[in-house]
CSV table of C-alpha atoms in Angstrom, one decimal:
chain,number,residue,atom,x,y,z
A,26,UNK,CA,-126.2,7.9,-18.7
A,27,UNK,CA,-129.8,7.7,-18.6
A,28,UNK,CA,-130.0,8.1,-14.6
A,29,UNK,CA,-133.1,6.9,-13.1
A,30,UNK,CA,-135.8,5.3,-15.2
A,31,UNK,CA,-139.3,4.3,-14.1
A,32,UNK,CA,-141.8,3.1,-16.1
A,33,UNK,CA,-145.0,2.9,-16.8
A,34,UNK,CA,-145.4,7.1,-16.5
A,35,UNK,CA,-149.6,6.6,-15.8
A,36,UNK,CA,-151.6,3.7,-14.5
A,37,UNK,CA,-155.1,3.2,-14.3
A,38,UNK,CA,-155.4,-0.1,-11.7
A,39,UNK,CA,-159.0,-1.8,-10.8
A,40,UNK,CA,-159.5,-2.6,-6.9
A,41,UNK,CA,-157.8,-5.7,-6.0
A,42,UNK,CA,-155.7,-5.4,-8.8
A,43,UNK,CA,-151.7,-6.3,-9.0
A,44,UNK,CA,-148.9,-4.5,-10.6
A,45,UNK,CA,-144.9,-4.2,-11.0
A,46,UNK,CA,-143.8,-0.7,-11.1
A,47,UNK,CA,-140.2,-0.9,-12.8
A,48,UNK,CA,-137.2,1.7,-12.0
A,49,UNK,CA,-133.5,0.8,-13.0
A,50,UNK,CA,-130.1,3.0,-12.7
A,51,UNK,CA,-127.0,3.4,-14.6
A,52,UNK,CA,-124.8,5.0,-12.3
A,53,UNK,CA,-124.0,1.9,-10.2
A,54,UNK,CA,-125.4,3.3,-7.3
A,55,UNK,CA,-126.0,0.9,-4.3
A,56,UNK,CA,-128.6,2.5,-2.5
A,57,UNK,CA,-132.0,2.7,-4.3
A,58,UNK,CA,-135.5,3.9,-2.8
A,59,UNK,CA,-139.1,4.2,-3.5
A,60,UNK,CA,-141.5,6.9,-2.5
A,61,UNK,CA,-144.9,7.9,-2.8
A,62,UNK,CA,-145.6,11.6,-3.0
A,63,UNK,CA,-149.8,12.1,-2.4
A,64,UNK,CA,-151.5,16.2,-3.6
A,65,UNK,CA,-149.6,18.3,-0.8
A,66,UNK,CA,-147.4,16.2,0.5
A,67,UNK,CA,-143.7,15.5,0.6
A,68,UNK,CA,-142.6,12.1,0.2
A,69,UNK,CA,-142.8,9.3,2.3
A,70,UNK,CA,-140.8,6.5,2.1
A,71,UNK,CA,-141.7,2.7,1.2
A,72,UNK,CA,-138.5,0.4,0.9
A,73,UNK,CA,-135.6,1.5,-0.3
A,74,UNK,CA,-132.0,-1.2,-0.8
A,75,UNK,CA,-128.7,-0.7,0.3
A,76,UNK,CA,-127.6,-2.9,-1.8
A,77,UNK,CA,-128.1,-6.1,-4.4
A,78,UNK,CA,-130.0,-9.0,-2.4
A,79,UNK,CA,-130.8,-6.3,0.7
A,80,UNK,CA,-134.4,-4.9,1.4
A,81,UNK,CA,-136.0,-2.7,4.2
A,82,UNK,CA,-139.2,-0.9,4.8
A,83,UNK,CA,-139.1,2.7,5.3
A,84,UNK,CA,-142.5,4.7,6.9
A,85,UNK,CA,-145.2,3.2,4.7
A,86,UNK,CA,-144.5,0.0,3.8
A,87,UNK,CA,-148.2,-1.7,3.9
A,88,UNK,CA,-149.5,-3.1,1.0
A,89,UNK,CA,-146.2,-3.2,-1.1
A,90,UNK,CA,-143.2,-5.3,-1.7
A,91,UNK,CA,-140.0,-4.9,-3.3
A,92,UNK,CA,-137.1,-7.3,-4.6
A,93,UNK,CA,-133.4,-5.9,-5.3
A,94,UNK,CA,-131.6,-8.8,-7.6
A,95,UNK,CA,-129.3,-6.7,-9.0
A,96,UNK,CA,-127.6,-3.2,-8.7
A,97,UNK,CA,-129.5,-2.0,-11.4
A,98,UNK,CA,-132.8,-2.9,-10.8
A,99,UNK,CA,-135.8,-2.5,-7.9
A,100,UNK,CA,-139.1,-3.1,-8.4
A,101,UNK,CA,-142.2,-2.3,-6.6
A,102,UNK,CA,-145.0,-4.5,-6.3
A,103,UNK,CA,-148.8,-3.6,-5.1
A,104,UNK,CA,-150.6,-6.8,-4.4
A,105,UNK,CA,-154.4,-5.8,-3.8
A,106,UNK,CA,-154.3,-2.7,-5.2
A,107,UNK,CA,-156.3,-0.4,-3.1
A,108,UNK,CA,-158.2,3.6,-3.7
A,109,UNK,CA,-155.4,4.9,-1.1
A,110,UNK,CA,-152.6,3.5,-3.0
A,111,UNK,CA,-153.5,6.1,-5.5
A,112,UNK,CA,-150.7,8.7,-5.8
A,113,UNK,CA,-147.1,9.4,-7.8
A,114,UNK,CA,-145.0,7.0,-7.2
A,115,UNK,CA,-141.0,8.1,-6.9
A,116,UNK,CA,-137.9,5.6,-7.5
A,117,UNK,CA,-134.6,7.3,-6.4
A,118,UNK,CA,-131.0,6.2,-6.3
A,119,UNK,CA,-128.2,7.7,-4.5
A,120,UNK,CA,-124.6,8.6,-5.0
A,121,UNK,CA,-122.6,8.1,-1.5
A,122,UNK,CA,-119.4,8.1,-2.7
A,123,UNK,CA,-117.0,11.8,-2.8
A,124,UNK,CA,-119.8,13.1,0.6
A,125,UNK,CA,-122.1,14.2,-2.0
A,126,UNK,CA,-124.9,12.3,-0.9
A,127,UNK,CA,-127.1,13.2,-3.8
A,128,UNK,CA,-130.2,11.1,-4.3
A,129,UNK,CA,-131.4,11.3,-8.5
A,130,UNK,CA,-134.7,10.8,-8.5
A,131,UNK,CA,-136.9,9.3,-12.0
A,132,UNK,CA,-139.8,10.9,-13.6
A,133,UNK,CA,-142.1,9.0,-11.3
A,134,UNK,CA,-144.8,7.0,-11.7
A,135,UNK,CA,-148.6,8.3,-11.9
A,136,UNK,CA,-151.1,5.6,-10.2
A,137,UNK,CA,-154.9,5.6,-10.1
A,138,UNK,CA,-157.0,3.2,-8.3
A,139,UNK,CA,-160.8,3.3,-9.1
B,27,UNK,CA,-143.3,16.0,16.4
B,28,UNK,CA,-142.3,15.8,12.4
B,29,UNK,CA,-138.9,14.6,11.4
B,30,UNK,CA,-139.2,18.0,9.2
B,31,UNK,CA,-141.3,20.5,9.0
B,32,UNK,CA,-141.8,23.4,6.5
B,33,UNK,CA,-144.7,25.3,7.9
B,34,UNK,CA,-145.4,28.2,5.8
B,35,UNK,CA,-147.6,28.1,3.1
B,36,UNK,CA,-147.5,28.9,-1.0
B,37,UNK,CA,-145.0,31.9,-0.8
B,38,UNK,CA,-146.1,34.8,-4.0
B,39,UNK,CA,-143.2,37.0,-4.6
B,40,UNK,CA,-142.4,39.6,-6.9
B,41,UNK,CA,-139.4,39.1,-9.9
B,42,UNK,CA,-136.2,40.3,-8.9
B,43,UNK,CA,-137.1,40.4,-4.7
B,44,UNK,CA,-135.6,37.3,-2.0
B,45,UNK,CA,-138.1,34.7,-1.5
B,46,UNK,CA,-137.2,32.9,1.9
B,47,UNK,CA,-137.9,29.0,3.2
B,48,UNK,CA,-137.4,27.8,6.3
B,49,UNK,CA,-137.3,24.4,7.8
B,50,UNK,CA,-137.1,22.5,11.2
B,51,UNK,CA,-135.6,19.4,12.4
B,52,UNK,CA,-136.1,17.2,15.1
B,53,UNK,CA,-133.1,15.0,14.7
B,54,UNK,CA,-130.4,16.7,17.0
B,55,UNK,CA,-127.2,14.0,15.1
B,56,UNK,CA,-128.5,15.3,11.8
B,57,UNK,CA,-125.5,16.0,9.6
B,58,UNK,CA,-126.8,16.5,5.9
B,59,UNK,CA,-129.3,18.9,4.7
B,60,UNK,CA,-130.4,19.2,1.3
B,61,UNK,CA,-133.0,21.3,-0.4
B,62,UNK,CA,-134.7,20.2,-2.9
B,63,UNK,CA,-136.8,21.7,-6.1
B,64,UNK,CA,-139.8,20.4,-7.7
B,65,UNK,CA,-141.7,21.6,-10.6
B,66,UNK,CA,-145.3,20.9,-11.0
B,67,UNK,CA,-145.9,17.4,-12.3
B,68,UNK,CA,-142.2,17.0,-12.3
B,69,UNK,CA,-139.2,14.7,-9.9
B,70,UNK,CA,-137.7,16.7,-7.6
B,71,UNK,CA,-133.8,17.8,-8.2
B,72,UNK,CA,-131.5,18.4,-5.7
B,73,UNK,CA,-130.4,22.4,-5.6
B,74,UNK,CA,-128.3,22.7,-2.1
B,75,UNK,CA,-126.7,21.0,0.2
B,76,UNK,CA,-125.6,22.0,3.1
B,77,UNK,CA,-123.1,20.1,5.7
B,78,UNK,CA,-121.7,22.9,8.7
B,79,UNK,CA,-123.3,25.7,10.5
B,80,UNK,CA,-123.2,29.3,8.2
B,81,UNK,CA,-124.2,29.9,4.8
B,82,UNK,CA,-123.9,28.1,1.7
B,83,UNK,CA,-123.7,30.6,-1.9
B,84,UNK,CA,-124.5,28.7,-5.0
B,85,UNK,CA,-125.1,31.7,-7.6
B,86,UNK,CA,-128.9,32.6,-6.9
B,87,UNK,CA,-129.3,30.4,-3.9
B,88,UNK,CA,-128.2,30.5,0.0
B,89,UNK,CA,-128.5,28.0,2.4
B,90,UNK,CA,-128.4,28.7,6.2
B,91,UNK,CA,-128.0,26.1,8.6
B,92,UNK,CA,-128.6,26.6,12.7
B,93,UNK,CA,-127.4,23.1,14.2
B,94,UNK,CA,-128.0,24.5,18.1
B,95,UNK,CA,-131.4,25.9,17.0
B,96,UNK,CA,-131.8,23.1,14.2
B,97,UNK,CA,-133.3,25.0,11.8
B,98,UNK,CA,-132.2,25.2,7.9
B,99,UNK,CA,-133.5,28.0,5.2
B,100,UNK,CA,-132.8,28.7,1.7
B,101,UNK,CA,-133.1,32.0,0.4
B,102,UNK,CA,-133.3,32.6,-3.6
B,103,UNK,CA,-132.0,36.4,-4.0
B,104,UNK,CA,-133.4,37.8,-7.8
B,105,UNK,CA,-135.9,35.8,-8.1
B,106,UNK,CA,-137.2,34.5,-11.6
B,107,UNK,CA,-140.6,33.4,-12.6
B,108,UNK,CA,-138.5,30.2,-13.4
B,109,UNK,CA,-138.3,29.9,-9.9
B,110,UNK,CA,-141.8,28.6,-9.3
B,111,UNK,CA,-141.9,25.2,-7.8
B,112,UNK,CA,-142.3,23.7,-4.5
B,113,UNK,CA,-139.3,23.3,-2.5
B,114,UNK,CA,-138.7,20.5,-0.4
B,115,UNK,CA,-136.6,20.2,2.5
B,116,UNK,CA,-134.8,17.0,3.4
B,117,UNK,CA,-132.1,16.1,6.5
B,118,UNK,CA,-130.5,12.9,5.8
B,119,UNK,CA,-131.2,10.6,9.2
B,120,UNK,CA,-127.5,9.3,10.8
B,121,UNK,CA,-127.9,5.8,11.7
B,122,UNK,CA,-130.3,5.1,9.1
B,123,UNK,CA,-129.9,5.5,4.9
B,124,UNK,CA,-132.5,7.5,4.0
B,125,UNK,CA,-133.8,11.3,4.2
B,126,UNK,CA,-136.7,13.0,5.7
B,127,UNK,CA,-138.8,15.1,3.6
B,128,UNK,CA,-140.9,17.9,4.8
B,129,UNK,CA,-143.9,18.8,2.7
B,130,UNK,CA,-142.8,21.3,0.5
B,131,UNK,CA,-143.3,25.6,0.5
B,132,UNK,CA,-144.8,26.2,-2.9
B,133,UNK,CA,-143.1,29.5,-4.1
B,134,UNK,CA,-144.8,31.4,-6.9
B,135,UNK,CA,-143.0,34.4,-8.3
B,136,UNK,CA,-144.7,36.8,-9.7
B,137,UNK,CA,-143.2,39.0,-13.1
């Protein structure tokens, strides 16, 4: 299993630029998320999917959108891309089955905006 | 007040003493707790988790949780300069399917 894969690793985005940050699993999970970590912080949550065809927003949702068309797969869009929007960017999944509750996180996602 | 907070800052200890984290909650249902390690420029990976009231032992590592006084720590005993990362403390929200992180206690041990 490869786990949780994200690519591209770095980004450098213009203002009012758009991009598709990818992340795909391969342990069937059904519950997929996407953070943003900024120098300090913990992570705060953007959408995350409970499921194939199922969305939500988590704390910081502004100025992103996700889609969820299969199990595998959940991408992040930034339309407009904005200096704030610069930060590491986390896809996780996570295992709810057996109580373990374990969320695998990918390598993440390194975003500048100039 | 914070869904989680880890208050203390960058923790330096010396190799082979306890190096000792502590975390806050405000979510009083909270049933999952989960500590979290993250090396510098790295994802974070799941170390403990931690379910009932008491310690957890996982070879180096010892997770307390406090329900009534909802606190949960994580002591490393020994500690090894491969120890240094941040560690991030997250409580898994009931009603809702995701986890609240707290910042992070950067621990740096020192050979």
């Amino acid at each position: 299993n490869a786990g949780v894969t994200q690519t591209p690793k770095f980004r450098i985005l213009k203002i009012g630029q758009s991009m598709t940050l990818q992340c795909t699993q391969d342990m069937n999970h059904n519950y997929m998320y996407w953070y943003r970590q900024d120098p300090g912080m913990g992570l705060k949550l953007i959408y995350y999917s409970v499921g194939a065809g199922i969305t939500d927003k988590g704390e910081v949702p502004n100025g992103y959108n996700v889609s969820r068309s299969t199990t595998e797969d959940f991408p992040l869009r930034l339309e407009l891309a904005a200096p704030s929007q610069t930060s590491v960017y986390f896809c996780a999944s996570r295992d709810n089955q057996g109580g373990t509750d374990t969320q695998y996180f990918g390598p993440g996602t390194r975003l500048t905006v100039l | 007040q914070k869904e989680v907070e880890q208050n203390s800052g960058p923790l330096s200890v010396p190799e082979g003493a306890i190096a000792s984290l502590n975390c806050t909650y405000s979510d009083r249902v909270s049933q999952s707790f989960f500590w979290y390690r993250q090396y510098s420029g790295k994802s974070p990976e799941l170390i403990m988790s931690i379910y009932s009231n008491g310690d957890k032992e996982d070879g180096r590592f010892t997770a307390q949780l406090n329900k009534a006084s909802q606190y949960v720590s994580l002591l490393i005993r020994d500690s090894q300069p491969s120890d240094s990362a941040t560690y991030l403390c997250a409580v898994k929200l009931e009603g809702n399917n995701r986890l609240a992180f707290g910042k992070g206690n950067q621990v740096v041990v020192i050979p």
